[in-house]
Structures are given as C-alpha cells and as structure tokens.
C-alpha cells in the first residue's frame, strides 16, 4: 500500500486497461483472458522469480472516445480488462470481439501507472484448456509513454517517470501553496471519513492512512476508492502537478461527500418500505460482491473441481493420470468431514503440484560466461573451477551424458553450496538444496507409506514439489552425514537415486507411483570422504575444498563478502567502511575456521549495527544527529564534518554524549546534505569490533598458556571443521599403573594411547625417565590422558606422536615448546608413519600462530598442496622416528637424550 518510491526501468510491458484508470496507491483485481494479456502476464510476471513491474495504460474504446473518428467494434463495460476475449468464451456477458479478427482501433492514453503484482493466480478453463490469469495489481507511480512498440503479442513502451522522487517530494512539501492545499484536502477527507464512520465503523484504517501517508499519495488513493467517471479518472492521472492534483482531489472528495449525504437522506426515507425479500436480495448481492472482491467468486465450481483442473494441467504420464483419477473418484464419494478425506486431498494436491513435465528451459551453455560467473562469485579455487568448467563442457557436448555426480568435500563455509548453485545458474536451471544431515531413516529419502498417520513424501519428492520443475540442479547436502540403523538404510535409497539406470522410476513410498528423476542434475557435498559408503562414493567424483588461508579469507572478504553483506543490509561503502586491518582482526581473533562462514556472520553483525545507525540518522534528518559513542570520528572524516562538529562543540563538549548537529535546510542545500552523509561513513575500528562482536574469542597466546605445565603437548588433528590444533594433557597420580583416557575418544585413538604408553614404559627403565628411576614409579601410578574439548568426538591414529610427547613431558617434567605442533602415527617400535589431512592441519597450525610443525617424513609430498606463502612462515620438521619428534618438541632437544644412547 505505502510503497516506497520505486526505481522505474526505462521500458515496461504494457497492459491496456479498458475505460478504466489505475492510480498510484490503488489496488485492482484484473482478470486477463485475451491471448496478448495472458502472454504478457505469463512472461512478465508469472515466470519471473521476482515479481516484475508492468505498466497499466488506460485505453479508450472508440465508442467512448470523445472524438469518434475511428470505427469501433469494441463494446465497453468489462469491469477489468477485456481487450479481446476469444469468441469461444463461454461466459455470455461482456463478450468482446477478438481483436485479431477485427482490426479494432485502440486509443492509448499517453500516460499510465507502473504497477506491481501483489497476487497472481492461474486458471485453466475447462473444455478449451485456455489459460487465464487473475492479477491483483498495485499502482506505484505515473509515467509517460515515449513510444510504444509490439513485443510478440503484447506491447512494450519506452517510458519516463512523471511522479517526483522522494527527495523532490520532500522539497515540494515545503511549498506554502502546497501546504495550504494539503490542509484543505485533509480536512475534506477527514469529513468524509467521519461520515463513513457513522455508517460502518470500519474506517479506522483509512484514518491511520490519513496520518501516515504523504498527502500526494493520499490524493490518488482517495480518489481511486470511489466511483467516478473515466474522464475524471483520466484527468486525475494527468494531474502530474501536485497543486493541480490536490485541488482536483479535494473537489472530487467533496463531491463524493455530498453525494453520500444526499443518498443518506433518501435511504432514511425509503427504509422500512423494503419488503423482506427485497432485503434478502440486496444482502445476497452484497455477499456476491464481497466474494468477488476476495477472489473466490467461482460459485459454480467447487473445491474438488478446482483440484481436478489443477491435476489436468499437471502433465502427468497417462498411467499416473489414471491412478490419480481413481483416487479423485474416491475423494468425490467422501464427505469432507470423513476421516481420510483430507489425507486423500493432500495426496492429490501433491500429485497435481509435482513437476511431471515442467522444466526450466536449458539455455545454450556459454562456457566463457559460465567461467566468468564462477570467477566473479568465487575467489581462488582455480582447480575446482576448472573441474566444474570441464564438467559443464561435457554436458554441453553430450547433454544426456551419464557422468559422475560431482561431490564437493570440505569443511563448512568453504563455498560448496555456492559453487553448486553457480552450476545451476550456468545451466540456467533452478537450484534446490536437500539437507541430508542427520538422516538415519530410509523414509526421510523415500517417504512413508500413506497408511501411516501423518505420512509424508520423502525429501527428494518434497524438494521437487517445492522447486516446481523436473530438471533442477539438486544439491544433496552433507551426504556423509547419513547413517544407517534399524530404520533402513538411507544410503541404499540414495544409491538408487544416483543410479541413472534406476532413477528413471524412483519410487517414493508415499507417492506410490514412479517419478522420473533422470532429468535432475545431482551435486553432493560432504565434510569428509571417509564416512560416505563406498558404493555411493563410487558414483561420485570427489572435489576437495580444503579451506582458506587468512590471506585468502581477506581477499574473499574484500572482494565478495563485504560487498554482499553491505548490499544485503541496504548499505554501501558510503555508509560503512571495514578497513582491511579490521577484517584481519576478525579473522584472527573472532574466527578460527577453515571456511568463511563465521567471518561472513561477523561482518553481517557489523553491517547490522551500522544499518541501525544509518536508519536512525535518516530518521532524524534533516536534523542530523551523530552519536559520538558509537561512531568514533575516524581520520577520514571530511573537513566539512570537522567544521560542523567544531561549531556544535562550542556548546557542549563533543567527547560526551550526543552531539546535536545544526539543522541544514533541505531545499537550499540538498546537495550538501548528500555530501555530508557520504563524507562520514562509519569506519569500523577496534572499539566498534569489541562493542559489536564482543571480546575476542581467540588469542595468539593460547598455545603458550596451555603448555605452561609439563604433560601438555600440541597436536594437529582433522575434524569435520577442517584442521584443528588439539592439545593433549597427561597427568599422573598414585594408583595401580592404569591408564585412564577421557575426551570422547574412538577406539583407534585409545589404541594409540596404549601404544604410546607402552613405548614410554619400555624405555622408562632403560632411559631413566624419572630421577628416582624405579620401575615401581610407573607401576604404582595411574596415568590419565585427556583430550580437551570433550564434547567433540575424536578418533584416528594421527595423535600417536603427540601422546608420546605429552607422556615424555610429564615424566621428564619438562615443558614442550609452545610454538611447535605435531602430527603422525607411531608404531610400537617408534617409527613415525604418514597421516592424512596435511594441508588442513598445516593451515590450522598457521591460523593458531604456530611456528614449527613436526610431520612424518613420508608426508613431504603433501606439502605441495600448501600455499607457499603459508609454508614460508613455518618451519617444517620432517621426522622418521619418534626420537626425532622428541628432539624437536623440547627446548634444547630431547630431555631423555642425556641418558640415552640415541
Ligand atoms: P559450504 O556449503 O561449503 O558450507 P557455502 O557455500 O555456504 O559453504 O559458503 C559460505 C559463504 O562463504 C557463502 O556466502 C559463500 O558465497 C562464501 N564463500 C565461500 N568461499 C568463497 C570464495 N572462494 N569466494 C567467495 N565467496 C566464498
């Protein structure tokens, strides 16, 4: 209703409005039946994702035309648009001649109103199968037509905006003439409202309008709400000048007021003379009008018939159509209150909604454009993008190629989802994401049989219903998180989905008829490869996205995240600046992740904080207020602002509380105001960071503090979230020589702990670990090893070397080096074996500010994947045996060395 000023495009598709005018702020419901307007609605409104704008242009029947020079064959009187109904129309009244058969002259008015669709519904007429639309349009702003040309069956106009912009409007409102006219208009309108109020008591909202809507819009809205002649409507439309419009509107409102008053008098006289049946008739008429207004005027066709029509247009394959009809026949026999009625109905609705044939038309694939769009959406990831382009190229050459399913593997927030959606947009297909995380039940994939109460289709069918086409790009998200248990094996259902031989007739238990999934392009994501069942993995091609270095994150922020976040919050760099240094701080102190998801979230928090401030500032405009507390004046503040501040500061000290800025009159210096706003962006600094994001979550000294006591060592592990630094703590107490392990450990890691302890024990006597050196020391003591972050399950062999280091540190009472982290599996005899995830682990070490990394020698080849700028900041120590590890892990070398013969 109270639409903000809109941006008008330079061209608009034109919907002719016969002998009627849509005014800005008014809402009309139009039934489109002619081929050209149906086409227009289809192309400009229905098929668009975002509802577009169209132009509504009054047309005048020649008959109604004042100067009747042209022959007319149209018959006026259609309440909505009736330009050219086809002669096959069954509705008898208001038949129009088909404009194609008879060259009907159209008198286009040269001014119209841009409108946006608030609601669209599509219907198919029964015997003919003809499509019609009902559109509810809201008028937005006036335009004038520069020229009108045909696009296919409908018209498109080059237009220019007539109504003033918001700024112009605000300026105009200062004009004394306009102030006077507005006052007069409002007074008349108020009078009308109070008369209406006595009659029906439902005008409360209109009253609110009067107080909140700017008067220039009010004029249109009021006039649009009563019946006036076409000529008067046109002249209202032509009243571009605000003064003219206001006085015209006042006149019309006043006339309407008078006519109500007169009618009132008459009805009072007539009342009491009406017979009962007459009253009933009147009430029925009113009811009809109300129903029509609400859009459910199809008295003659009940609910089920509407459903049937929907089913007819769903394009079901013949055998399924038969099945559906059988089901429908049963439904017809049931009473709506009967059990089973609604479930049967819901089922049929699903059948009608499923995209049996509906496809998004695949456009000719332009590989260069695809590459450009991948590049513009994603920083780095060169190899991954290359692979995607290859994948697309294969599709281009052989569209039905049964290639493998791409599976993006990596920690959260590295861009897996957004890459998949880029694939969809490169192919011009719709995109739908199906989350498989935590799916344990086969029914989640395949649905429940309808015999169950509350049964539902599986996630795939549900997704297809939502996306509405049968050839989307479907992302199977977190395919590694599906597990199997007693309730069946979701993985085997997925296998069927991904198998091109079988997915032609995918069987959802709820749907109970086969659905063809072969047109869907599947893409999958996973955090790790390992948990994916091998048969499933076999169908997929794994593309790894290991995570970003801080430098990459910085680039991603400046190139992608910040612009996007600003845009999402309606800001620009004019309002908010996040300097690189601050982004670096967010990366270091607030996020320690492989991806950029939390980074994006934190940037969004800053943008929200800034948006609130900008909105406040706008609200106080023209008396602009700057609250100094939140917005510290940065060095970049313009000279203009400085002088203003100095002026304002003379009264109160600028360092405390709010500084009231002087009022800058809008009309004289509108230019200056925008300069002023643009010149004082909020610049994020450390104070703002802490205020918005809270105290830093991570600090660089963490490692040093943690290893301050002997018995703690620093390991590198691989988790679902990418590489992590993992501390291992060992302690000892009087006991029976038992080993206690805590921290949610898997079997493999427990075994590693046993091996580590055995290795240390085997050397304890020989190497004289403790000064008292008796074996009983180890035998009469329990050892407790803990992996902090107890809530996170841990497993894998790569903590072997870390465990030994921690034990040696414990027994030798020497601290390990805080700047050194390690990973590696160890054999009983002390050989260090290579482990996986080296790149992620090294990146994690770098994120934590670790300087030295101990790695198994045989992992040397994996270092090739680590960006060289990261490597150059790290000392990589390659080891073959555990003794080498110990040598590197302690200040001054292995603490045991002086006793040993190593
Ligand atoms: P995932 O699916 O891997 O968990 P998303 O695709 O949801 O991650 O990515 C999280 C956010 O980070 C998205 O907004 C995405 O656009 C952004 N992003 C991730 N990687 C990049 C990149 N290389 N360049 C630009 N933006 C990225």
mmCIF file with all atom_site columns, N, CA, C and O in Angstrom, residues 364-397:
data_model
loop_
_atom_site.group_PDB
_atom_site.id
_atom_site.type_symbol
_atom_site.label_atom_id
_atom_site.label_alt_id
_atom_site.label_comp_id
_atom_site.label_asym_id
_atom_site.label_entity_id
_atom_site.label_seq_id
_atom_site.pdbx_PDB_ins_code
_atom_site.Cartn_x
_atom_site.Cartn_y
_atom_site.Cartn_z
_atom_site.occupancy
_atom_site.B_iso_or_equiv
_atom_site.pdbx_formal_charge
_atom_site.auth_seq_id
_atom_site.auth_comp_id
_atom_site.auth_asym_id
_atom_site.auth_atom_id
_atom_site.pdbx_PDB_model_num
ATOM 1   N N  . UNK A 1 364 ? 21.336 -22.366 -24.095 1.00 0.00 ? 364 UNK A N  1
ATOM 2   C CA . UNK A 1 364 ? 22.613 -22.734 -24.709 1.00 0.00 ? 364 UNK A CA 1
ATOM 3   C C  . UNK A 1 364 ? 23.724 -22.369 -23.743 1.00 0.00 ? 364 UNK A C  1
ATOM 4   O O  . UNK A 1 364 ? 23.824 -21.236 -23.259 1.00 0.00 ? 364 UNK A O  1
ATOM 5   N N  . UNK A 1 365 ? 24.543 -23.351 -23.414 1.00 0.00 ? 365 UNK A N  1
ATOM 6   C CA . UNK A 1 365 ? 25.557 -23.138 -22.406 1.00 0.00 ? 365 UNK A CA 1
ATOM 7   C C  . UNK A 1 365 ? 26.740 -22.378 -22.999 1.00 0.00 ? 365 UNK A C  1
ATOM 8   O O  . UNK A 1 365 ? 27.327 -22.785 -23.987 1.00 0.00 ? 365 UNK A O  1
ATOM 9   N N  . UNK A 1 366 ? 27.035 -21.256 -22.370 1.00 0.00 ? 366 UNK A N  1
ATOM 10  C CA . UNK A 1 366 ? 28.161 -20.460 -22.817 1.00 0.00 ? 366 UNK A CA 1
ATOM 11  C C  . UNK A 1 366 ? 29.284 -20.646 -21.808 1.00 0.00 ? 366 UNK A C  1
ATOM 12  O O  . UNK A 1 366 ? 29.241 -20.128 -20.707 1.00 0.00 ? 366 UNK A O  1
ATOM 13  N N  . UNK A 1 367 ? 30.282 -21.445 -22.210 1.00 0.00 ? 367 UNK A N  1
ATOM 14  C CA . UNK A 1 367 ? 31.316 -21.807 -21.241 1.00 0.00 ? 367 UNK A CA 1
ATOM 15  C C  . UNK A 1 367 ? 32.076 -20.595 -20.737 1.00 0.00 ? 367 UNK A C  1
ATOM 16  O O  . UNK A 1 367 ? 32.428 -20.507 -19.572 1.00 0.00 ? 367 UNK A O  1
ATOM 17  N N  . UNK A 1 368 ? 32.296 -19.658 -21.641 1.00 0.00 ? 368 UNK A N  1
ATOM 18  C CA . UNK A 1 368 ? 33.064 -18.486 -21.204 1.00 0.00 ? 368 UNK A CA 1
ATOM 19  C C  . UNK A 1 368 ? 32.271 -17.712 -20.149 1.00 0.00 ? 368 UNK A C  1
ATOM 20  O O  . UNK A 1 368 ? 32.805 -17.324 -19.121 1.00 0.00 ? 368 UNK A O  1
ATOM 21  N N  . UNK A 1 369 ? 30.975 -17.563 -20.432 1.00 0.00 ? 369 UNK A N  1
ATOM 22  C CA . UNK A 1 369 ? 30.150 -16.837 -19.465 1.00 0.00 ? 369 UNK A CA 1
ATOM 23  C C  . UNK A 1 369 ? 30.097 -17.595 -18.141 1.00 0.00 ? 369 UNK A C  1
ATOM 24  O O  . UNK A 1 369 ? 30.145 -16.999 -17.060 1.00 0.00 ? 369 UNK A O  1
ATOM 25  N N  . UNK A 1 370 ? 30.022 -18.928 -18.243 1.00 0.00 ? 370 UNK A N  1
ATOM 26  C CA . UNK A 1 370 ? 29.977 -19.727 -17.022 1.00 0.00 ? 370 UNK A CA 1
ATOM 27  C C  . UNK A 1 370 ? 31.245 -19.512 -16.211 1.00 0.00 ? 370 UNK A C  1
ATOM 28  O O  . UNK A 1 370 ? 31.221 -19.353 -14.993 1.00 0.00 ? 370 UNK A O  1
ATOM 29  N N  . UNK A 1 371 ? 32.368 -19.475 -16.933 1.00 0.00 ? 371 UNK A N  1
ATOM 30  C CA . UNK A 1 371 ? 33.642 -19.293 -16.233 1.00 0.00 ? 371 UNK A CA 1
ATOM 31  C C  . UNK A 1 371 ? 33.675 -17.918 -15.572 1.00 0.00 ? 371 UNK A C  1
ATOM 32  O O  . UNK A 1 371 ? 34.085 -17.769 -14.430 1.00 0.00 ? 371 UNK A O  1
ATOM 33  N N  . UNK A 1 372 ? 33.209 -16.936 -16.338 1.00 0.00 ? 372 UNK A N  1
ATOM 34  C CA . UNK A 1 372 ? 33.211 -15.587 -15.770 1.00 0.00 ? 372 UNK A CA 1
ATOM 35  C C  . UNK A 1 372 ? 32.350 -15.516 -14.523 1.00 0.00 ? 372 UNK A C  1
ATOM 36  O O  . UNK A 1 372 ? 32.735 -14.906 -13.530 1.00 0.00 ? 372 UNK A O  1
ATOM 37  N N  . UNK A 1 373 ? 31.193 -16.186 -14.585 1.00 0.00 ? 373 UNK A N  1
ATOM 38  C CA . UNK A 1 373 ? 30.331 -16.058 -13.418 1.00 0.00 ? 373 UNK A CA 1
ATOM 39  C C  . UNK A 1 373 ? 30.900 -16.833 -12.229 1.00 0.00 ? 373 UNK A C  1
ATOM 40  O O  . UNK A 1 373 ? 30.824 -16.392 -11.097 1.00 0.00 ? 373 UNK A O  1
ATOM 41  N N  . UNK A 1 374 ? 31.528 -17.965 -12.508 1.00 0.00 ? 374 UNK A N  1
ATOM 42  C CA . UNK A 1 374 ? 32.203 -18.681 -11.417 1.00 0.00 ? 374 UNK A CA 1
ATOM 43  C C  . UNK A 1 374 ? 33.290 -17.800 -10.805 1.00 0.00 ? 374 UNK A C  1
ATOM 44  O O  . UNK A 1 374 ? 33.434 -17.721 -9.594  1.00 0.00 ? 374 UNK A O  1
ATOM 45  N N  . UNK A 1 375 ? 34.051 -17.165 -11.688 1.00 0.00 ? 375 UNK A N  1
ATOM 46  C CA . UNK A 1 375 ? 35.140 -16.319 -11.202 1.00 0.00 ? 375 UNK A CA 1
ATOM 47  C C  . UNK A 1 375 ? 34.619 -15.138 -10.408 1.00 0.00 ? 375 UNK A C  1
ATOM 48  O O  . UNK A 1 375 ? 35.192 -14.751 -9.401  1.00 0.00 ? 375 UNK A O  1
ATOM 49  N N  . UNK A 1 376 ? 33.498 -14.583 -10.899 1.00 0.00 ? 376 UNK A N  1
ATOM 50  C CA . UNK A 1 376 ? 33.054 -13.380 -10.217 1.00 0.00 ? 376 UNK A CA 1
ATOM 51  C C  . UNK A 1 376 ? 32.389 -13.718 -8.884  1.00 0.00 ? 376 UNK A C  1
ATOM 52  O O  . UNK A 1 376 ? 32.300 -12.885 -8.014  1.00 0.00 ? 376 UNK A O  1
ATOM 53  N N  . UNK A 1 377 ? 31.940 -14.954 -8.721  1.00 0.00 ? 377 UNK A N  1
ATOM 54  C CA . UNK A 1 377 ? 31.311 -15.309 -7.444  1.00 0.00 ? 377 UNK A CA 1
ATOM 55  C C  . UNK A 1 377 ? 32.277 -15.917 -6.444  1.00 0.00 ? 377 UNK A C  1
ATOM 56  O O  . UNK A 1 377 ? 32.009 -15.936 -5.259  1.00 0.00 ? 377 UNK A O  1
ATOM 57  N N  . UNK A 1 378 ? 33.365 -16.459 -6.950  1.00 0.00 ? 378 UNK A N  1
ATOM 58  C CA . UNK A 1 378 ? 34.264 -17.165 -6.040  1.00 0.00 ? 378 UNK A CA 1
ATOM 59  C C  . UNK A 1 378 ? 35.691 -16.739 -6.251  1.00 0.00 ? 378 UNK A C  1
ATOM 60  O O  . UNK A 1 378 ? 36.193 -16.760 -7.359  1.00 0.00 ? 378 UNK A O  1
ATOM 61  N N  . UNK A 1 379 ? 36.340 -16.426 -5.154  1.00 0.00 ? 379 UNK A N  1
ATOM 62  C CA . UNK A 1 379 ? 37.742 -16.091 -5.230  1.00 0.00 ? 379 UNK A CA 1
ATOM 63  C C  . UNK A 1 379 ? 38.554 -17.381 -5.194  1.00 0.00 ? 379 UNK A C  1
ATOM 64  O O  . UNK A 1 379 ? 38.188 -18.327 -4.492  1.00 0.00 ? 379 UNK A O  1
ATOM 65  N N  . UNK A 1 380 ? 39.684 -17.395 -5.895  1.00 0.00 ? 380 UNK A N  1
ATOM 66  C CA . UNK A 1 380 ? 40.596 -18.539 -5.827  1.00 0.00 ? 380 UNK A CA 1
ATOM 67  C C  . UNK A 1 380 ? 39.961 -19.809 -6.385  1.00 0.00 ? 380 UNK A C  1
ATOM 68  O O  . UNK A 1 380 ? 39.266 -19.770 -7.382  1.00 0.00 ? 380 UNK A O  1
ATOM 69  N N  . UNK A 1 381 ? 40.246 -20.933 -5.722  1.00 0.00 ? 381 UNK A N  1
ATOM 70  C CA . UNK A 1 381 ? 39.649 -22.226 -6.090  1.00 0.00 ? 381 UNK A CA 1
ATOM 71  C C  . UNK A 1 381 ? 39.870 -22.569 -7.560  1.00 0.00 ? 381 UNK A C  1
ATOM 72  O O  . UNK A 1 381 ? 38.998 -23.167 -8.202  1.00 0.00 ? 381 UNK A O  1
ATOM 73  N N  . UNK A 1 382 ? 41.035 -22.181 -8.087  1.00 0.00 ? 382 UNK A N  1
ATOM 74  C CA . UNK A 1 382 ? 41.269 -22.329 -9.519  1.00 0.00 ? 382 UNK A CA 1
ATOM 75  C C  . UNK A 1 382 ? 40.999 -23.731 -10.028 1.00 0.00 ? 382 UNK A C  1
ATOM 76  O O  . UNK A 1 382 ? 40.298 -23.919 -11.017 1.00 0.00 ? 382 UNK A O  1
ATOM 77  N N  . UNK A 1 383 ? 41.541 -24.711 -9.311  1.00 0.00 ? 383 UNK A N  1
ATOM 78  C CA . UNK A 1 383 ? 41.420 -26.087 -9.793  1.00 0.00 ? 383 UNK A CA 1
ATOM 79  C C  . UNK A 1 383 ? 39.972 -26.537 -9.763  1.00 0.00 ? 383 UNK A C  1
ATOM 80  O O  . UNK A 1 383 ? 39.494 -27.200 -10.687 1.00 0.00 ? 383 UNK A O  1
ATOM 81  N N  . UNK A 1 384 ? 39.290 -26.173 -8.700  1.00 0.00 ? 384 UNK A N  1
ATOM 82  C CA . UNK A 1 384 ? 37.899 -26.585 -8.553  1.00 0.00 ? 384 UNK A CA 1
ATOM 83  C C  . UNK A 1 384 ? 37.064 -25.994 -9.685  1.00 0.00 ? 384 UNK A C  1
ATOM 84  O O  . UNK A 1 384 ? 36.270 -26.686 -10.327 1.00 0.00 ? 384 UNK A O  1
ATOM 85  N N  . UNK A 1 385 ? 37.289 -24.720 -9.955  1.00 0.00 ? 385 UNK A N  1
ATOM 86  C CA . UNK A 1 385 ? 36.511 -24.075 -11.009 1.00 0.00 ? 385 UNK A CA 1
ATOM 87  C C  . UNK A 1 385 ? 36.816 -24.712 -12.355 1.00 0.00 ? 385 UNK A C  1
ATOM 88  O O  . UNK A 1 385 ? 35.919 -24.915 -13.171 1.00 0.00 ? 385 UNK A O  1
ATOM 89  N N  . UNK A 1 386 ? 38.087 -25.039 -12.561 1.00 0.00 ? 386 UNK A N  1
ATOM 90  C CA . UNK A 1 386 ? 38.479 -25.687 -13.802 1.00 0.00 ? 386 UNK A CA 1
ATOM 91  C C  . UNK A 1 386 ? 37.710 -26.997 -13.990 1.00 0.00 ? 386 UNK A C  1
ATOM 92  O O  . UNK A 1 386 ? 37.168 -27.281 -15.043 1.00 0.00 ? 386 UNK A O  1
ATOM 93  N N  . UNK A 1 387 ? 37.615 -27.742 -12.888 1.00 0.00 ? 387 UNK A N  1
ATOM 94  C CA . UNK A 1 387 ? 36.916 -29.026 -12.951 1.00 0.00 ? 387 UNK A CA 1
ATOM 95  C C  . UNK A 1 387 ? 35.428 -28.821 -13.258 1.00 0.00 ? 387 UNK A C  1
ATOM 96  O O  . UNK A 1 387 ? 34.827 -29.584 -14.008 1.00 0.00 ? 387 UNK A O  1
ATOM 97  N N  . UNK A 1 388 ? 34.874 -27.781 -12.675 1.00 0.00 ? 388 UNK A N  1
ATOM 98  C CA . UNK A 1 388 ? 33.449 -27.518 -12.933 1.00 0.00 ? 388 UNK A CA 1
ATOM 99  C C  . UNK A 1 388 ? 33.233 -27.161 -14.400 1.00 0.00 ? 388 UNK A C  1
ATOM 100 O O  . UNK A 1 388 ? 32.291 -27.625 -15.038 1.00 0.00 ? 388 UNK A O  1
ATOM 101 N N  . UNK A 1 389 ? 34.145 -26.364 -14.939 1.00 0.00 ? 389 UNK A N  1
ATOM 102 C CA . UNK A 1 389 ? 34.029 -25.999 -16.348 1.00 0.00 ? 389 UNK A CA 1
ATOM 103 C C  . UNK A 1 389 ? 34.121 -27.243 -17.235 1.00 0.00 ? 389 UNK A C  1
ATOM 104 O O  . UNK A 1 389 ? 33.346 -27.404 -18.182 1.00 0.00 ? 389 UNK A O  1
ATOM 105 N N  . UNK A 1 390 ? 35.035 -28.139 -16.876 1.00 0.00 ? 390 UNK A N  1
ATOM 106 C CA . UNK A 1 390 ? 35.142 -29.380 -17.651 1.00 0.00 ? 390 UNK A CA 1
ATOM 107 C C  . UNK A 1 390 ? 33.834 -30.147 -17.601 1.00 0.00 ? 390 UNK A C  1
ATOM 108 O O  . UNK A 1 390 ? 33.336 -30.658 -18.599 1.00 0.00 ? 390 UNK A O  1
ATOM 109 N N  . UNK A 1 391 ? 33.290 -30.184 -16.393 1.00 0.00 ? 391 UNK A N  1
ATOM 110 C CA . UNK A 1 391 ? 32.031 -30.898 -16.201 1.00 0.00 ? 391 UNK A CA 1
ATOM 111 C C  . UNK A 1 391 ? 30.939 -30.294 -17.085 1.00 0.00 ? 391 UNK A C  1
ATOM 112 O O  . UNK A 1 391 ? 30.205 -30.999 -17.774 1.00 0.00 ? 391 UNK A O  1
ATOM 113 N N  . UNK A 1 392 ? 30.894 -28.960 -17.090 1.00 0.00 ? 392 UNK A N  1
ATOM 114 C CA . UNK A 1 392 ? 29.879 -28.289 -17.908 1.00 0.00 ? 392 UNK A CA 1
ATOM 115 C C  . UNK A 1 392 ? 30.142 -28.524 -19.389 1.00 0.00 ? 392 UNK A C  1
ATOM 116 O O  . UNK A 1 392 ? 29.209 -28.703 -20.184 1.00 0.00 ? 392 UNK A O  1
ATOM 117 N N  . UNK A 1 393 ? 31.427 -28.546 -19.762 1.00 0.00 ? 393 UNK A N  1
ATOM 118 C CA . UNK A 1 393 ? 31.768 -28.735 -21.169 1.00 0.00 ? 393 UNK A CA 1
ATOM 119 C C  . UNK A 1 393 ? 31.279 -30.093 -21.650 1.00 0.00 ? 393 UNK A C  1
ATOM 120 O O  . UNK A 1 393 ? 30.729 -30.218 -22.752 1.00 0.00 ? 393 UNK A O  1
ATOM 121 N N  . UNK A 1 394 ? 31.451 -31.098 -20.807 1.00 0.00 ? 394 UNK A N  1
ATOM 122 C CA . UNK A 1 394 ? 30.985 -32.434 -21.173 1.00 0.00 ? 394 UNK A CA 1
ATOM 123 C C  . UNK A 1 394 ? 29.471 -32.412 -21.362 1.00 0.00 ? 394 UNK A C  1
ATOM 124 O O  . UNK A 1 394 ? 28.933 -32.948 -22.322 1.00 0.00 ? 394 UNK A O  1
ATOM 125 N N  . UNK A 1 395 ? 28.796 -31.744 -20.455 1.00 0.00 ? 395 UNK A N  1
ATOM 126 C CA . UNK A 1 395 ? 27.335 -31.653 -20.570 1.00 0.00 ? 395 UNK A CA 1
ATOM 127 C C  . UNK A 1 395 ? 26.917 -30.954 -21.856 1.00 0.00 ? 395 UNK A C  1
ATOM 128 O O  . UNK A 1 395 ? 25.896 -31.255 -22.445 1.00 0.00 ? 395 UNK A O  1
ATOM 129 N N  . UNK A 1 396 ? 27.737 -29.962 -22.217 1.00 0.00 ? 396 UNK A N  1
ATOM 130 C CA . UNK A 1 396 ? 27.380 -29.208 -23.411 1.00 0.00 ? 396 UNK A CA 1
ATOM 131 C C  . UNK A 1 396 ? 27.467 -30.100 -24.649 1.00 0.00 ? 396 UNK A C  1
ATOM 132 O O  . UNK A 1 396 ? 26.604 -30.067 -25.517 1.00 0.00 ? 396 UNK A O  1
ATOM 133 N N  . UNK A 1 397 ? 28.541 -30.899 -24.693 1.00 0.00 ? 397 UNK A N  1
ATOM 134 C CA . UNK A 1 397 ? 28.726 -31.752 -25.859 1.00 0.00 ? 397 UNK A CA 1
ATOM 135 C C  . UNK A 1 397 ? 27.709 -32.887 -25.884 1.00 0.00 ? 397 UNK A C  1
ATOM 136 O O  . UNK A 1 397 ? 27.251 -33.313 -26.917 1.00 0.00 ? 397 UNK A O  1
#
